[in-house]
C-alpha positions as a Markdown table, in Angstrom:
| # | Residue | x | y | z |
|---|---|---|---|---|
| 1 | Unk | 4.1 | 29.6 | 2.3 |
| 2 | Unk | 5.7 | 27.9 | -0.7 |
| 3 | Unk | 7.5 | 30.0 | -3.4 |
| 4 | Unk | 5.1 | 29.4 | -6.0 |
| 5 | Unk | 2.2 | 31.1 | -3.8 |
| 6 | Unk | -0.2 | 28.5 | -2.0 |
| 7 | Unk | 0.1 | 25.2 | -1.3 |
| 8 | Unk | -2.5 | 22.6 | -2.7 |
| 9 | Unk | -4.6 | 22.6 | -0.1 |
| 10 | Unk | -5.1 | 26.7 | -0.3 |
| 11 | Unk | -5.6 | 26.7 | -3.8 |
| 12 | Unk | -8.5 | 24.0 | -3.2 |
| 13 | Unk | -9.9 | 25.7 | -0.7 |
| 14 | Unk | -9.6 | 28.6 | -1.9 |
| 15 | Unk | -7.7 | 30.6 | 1.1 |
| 16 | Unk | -4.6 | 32.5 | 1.3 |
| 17 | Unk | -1.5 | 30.6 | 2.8 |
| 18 | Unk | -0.4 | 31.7 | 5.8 |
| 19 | Unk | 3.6 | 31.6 | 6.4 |
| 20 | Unk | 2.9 | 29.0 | 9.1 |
| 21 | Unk | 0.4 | 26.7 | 6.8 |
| 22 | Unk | 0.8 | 23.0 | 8.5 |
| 23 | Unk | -0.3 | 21.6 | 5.2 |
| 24 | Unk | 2.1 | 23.4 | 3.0 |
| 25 | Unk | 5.0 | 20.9 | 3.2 |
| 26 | Unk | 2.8 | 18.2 | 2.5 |
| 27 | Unk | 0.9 | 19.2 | -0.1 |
| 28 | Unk | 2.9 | 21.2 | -2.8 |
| 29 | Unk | 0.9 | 22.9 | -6.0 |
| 30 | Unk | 3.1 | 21.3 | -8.3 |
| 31 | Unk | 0.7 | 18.3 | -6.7 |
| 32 | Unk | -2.8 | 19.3 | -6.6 |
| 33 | Unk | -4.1 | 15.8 | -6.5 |
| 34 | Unk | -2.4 | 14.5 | -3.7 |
| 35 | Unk | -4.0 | 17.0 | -1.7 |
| 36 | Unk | -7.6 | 16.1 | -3.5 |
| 37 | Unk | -6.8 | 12.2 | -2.3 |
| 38 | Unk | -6.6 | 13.1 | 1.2 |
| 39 | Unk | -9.4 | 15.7 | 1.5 |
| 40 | Unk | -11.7 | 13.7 | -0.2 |
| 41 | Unk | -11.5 | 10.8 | 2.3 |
| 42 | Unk | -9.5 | 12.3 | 5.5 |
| 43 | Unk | -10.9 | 16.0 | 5.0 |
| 44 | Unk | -8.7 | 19.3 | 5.3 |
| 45 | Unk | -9.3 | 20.0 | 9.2 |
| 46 | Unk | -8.9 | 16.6 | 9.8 |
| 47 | Unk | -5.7 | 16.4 | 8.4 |
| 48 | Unk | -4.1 | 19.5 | 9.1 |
| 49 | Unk | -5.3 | 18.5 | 13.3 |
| 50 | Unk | -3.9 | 15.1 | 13.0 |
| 51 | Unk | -0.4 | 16.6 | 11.6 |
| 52 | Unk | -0.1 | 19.4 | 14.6 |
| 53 | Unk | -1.0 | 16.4 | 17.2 |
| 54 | Unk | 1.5 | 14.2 | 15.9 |
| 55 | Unk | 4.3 | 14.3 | 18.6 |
| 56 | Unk | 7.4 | 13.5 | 16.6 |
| 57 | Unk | 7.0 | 16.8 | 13.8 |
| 58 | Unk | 9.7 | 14.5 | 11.8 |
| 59 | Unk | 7.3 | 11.8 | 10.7 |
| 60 | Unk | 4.8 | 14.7 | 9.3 |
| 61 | Unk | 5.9 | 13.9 | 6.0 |
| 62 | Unk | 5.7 | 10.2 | 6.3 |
| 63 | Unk | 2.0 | 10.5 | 7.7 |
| 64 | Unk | 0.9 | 13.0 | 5.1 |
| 65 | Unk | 2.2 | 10.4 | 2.5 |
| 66 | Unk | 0.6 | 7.0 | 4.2 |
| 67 | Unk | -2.7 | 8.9 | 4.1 |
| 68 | Unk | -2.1 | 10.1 | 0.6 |
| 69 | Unk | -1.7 | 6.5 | -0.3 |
| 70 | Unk | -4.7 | 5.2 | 1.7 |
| 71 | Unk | -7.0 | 7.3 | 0.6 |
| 72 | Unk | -6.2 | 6.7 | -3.0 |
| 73 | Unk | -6.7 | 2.9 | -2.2 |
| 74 | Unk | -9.7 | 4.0 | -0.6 |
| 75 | Unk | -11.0 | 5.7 | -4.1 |
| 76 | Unk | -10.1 | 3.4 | -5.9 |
| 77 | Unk | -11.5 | 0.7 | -4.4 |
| 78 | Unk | -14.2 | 1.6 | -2.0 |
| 79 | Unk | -14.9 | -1.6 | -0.6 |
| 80 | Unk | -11.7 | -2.8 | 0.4 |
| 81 | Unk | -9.1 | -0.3 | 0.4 |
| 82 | Unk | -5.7 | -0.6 | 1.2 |
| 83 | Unk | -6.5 | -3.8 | 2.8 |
| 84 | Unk | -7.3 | -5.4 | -0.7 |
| 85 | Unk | -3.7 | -4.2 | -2.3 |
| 86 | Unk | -1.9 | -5.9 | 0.8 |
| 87 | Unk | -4.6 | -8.9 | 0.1 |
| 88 | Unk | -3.2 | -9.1 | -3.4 |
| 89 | Unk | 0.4 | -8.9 | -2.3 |
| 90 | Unk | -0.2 | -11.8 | 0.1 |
| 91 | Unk | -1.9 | -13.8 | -2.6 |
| 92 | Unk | 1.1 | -13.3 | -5.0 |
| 93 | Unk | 3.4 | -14.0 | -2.1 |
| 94 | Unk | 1.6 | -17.1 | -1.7 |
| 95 | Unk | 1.2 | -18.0 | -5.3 |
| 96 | Unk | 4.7 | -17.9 | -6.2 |
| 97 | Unk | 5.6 | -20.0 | -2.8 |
| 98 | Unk | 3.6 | -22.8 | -4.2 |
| 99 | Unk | 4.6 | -22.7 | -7.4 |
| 100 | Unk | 8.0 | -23.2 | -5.8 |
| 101 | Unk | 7.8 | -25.5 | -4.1 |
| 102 | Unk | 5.7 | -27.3 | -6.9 |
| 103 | Unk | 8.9 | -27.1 | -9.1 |
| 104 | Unk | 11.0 | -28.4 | -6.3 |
| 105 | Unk | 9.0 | -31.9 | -6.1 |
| 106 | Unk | 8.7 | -31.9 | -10.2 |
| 107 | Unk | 12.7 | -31.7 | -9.8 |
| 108 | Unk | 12.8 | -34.5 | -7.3 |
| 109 | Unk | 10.3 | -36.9 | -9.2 |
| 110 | Unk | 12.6 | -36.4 | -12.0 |
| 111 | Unk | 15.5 | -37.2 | -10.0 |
| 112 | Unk | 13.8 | -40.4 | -8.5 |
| 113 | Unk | 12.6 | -41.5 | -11.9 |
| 114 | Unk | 16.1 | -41.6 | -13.8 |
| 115 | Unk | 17.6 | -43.6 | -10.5 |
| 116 | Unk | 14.9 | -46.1 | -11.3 |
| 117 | Unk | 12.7 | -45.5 | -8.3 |
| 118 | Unk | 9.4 | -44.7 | -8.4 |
| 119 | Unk | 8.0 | -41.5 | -6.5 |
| 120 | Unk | 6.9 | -42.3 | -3.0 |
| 121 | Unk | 3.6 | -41.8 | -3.3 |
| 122 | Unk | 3.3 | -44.5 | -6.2 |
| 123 | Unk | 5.1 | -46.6 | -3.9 |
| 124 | Unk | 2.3 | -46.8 | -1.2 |
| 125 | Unk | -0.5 | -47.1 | -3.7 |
| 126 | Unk | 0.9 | -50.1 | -5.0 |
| 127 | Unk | 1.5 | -51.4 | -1.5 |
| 128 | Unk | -1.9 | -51.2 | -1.0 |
């Protein structure tokens, strides 16, 4: 049990904190809504099973914070999830790749242009 009495997922359930409580490390009281995150979507039992199955005890804390995280994408956006942020991200990723490379051909153009050539492409329109 934590020093400040239970952890956040006692309080919320209303149940004292055993000593031994799986989720106390995970979810503080100084946090409350951490805890609410991952109930709401994951549910207590669920939660506090899939940390004492977890083979490697030293990822606890990483799990109990990726499912923190996912669920609050979940809440947030019910459709997609954690799958629309990483959309987003890829979008952005992608967005400022083409404005990149956009900038690099403006930049060669303007190169081309004060040697006196014209850009390549105006080259084969006239050819044709």
């Amino acid at each position: 049990m934590n020093m400040s009495g239970r952890c956040a997922a006692c309080k919320y359930l209303r149940r004292r904190c055993p000593s031994d409580c799986i989720l106390s490390p995970y979810f503080p009281s100084s946090d409350p809504q951490r805890f609410t995150y991952v109930n709401r979507i994951y549910g207590a039992s669920n939660v506090a099973k899939m940390l004492q199955e977890l083979i490697m005890p030293h990822l606890r804390a990483e799990a109990a914070e990726t499912w923190r995280y996912e669920a609050q994408c979940k809440i947030q956006d019910l459709i997609y999830g954690c799958i629309g942020v990483i959309s987003q991200l890829y979008i952005n990723k992608y967005k400022i790749y083409t404005e990149c490379q956009l900038a690099k051909t403006r930049v060669e153009i303007a190169l081309m242009n004060s040697d006196g050539q014209e850009p390549p492409q105006a080259q084969v329109d006239q050819q044709i």
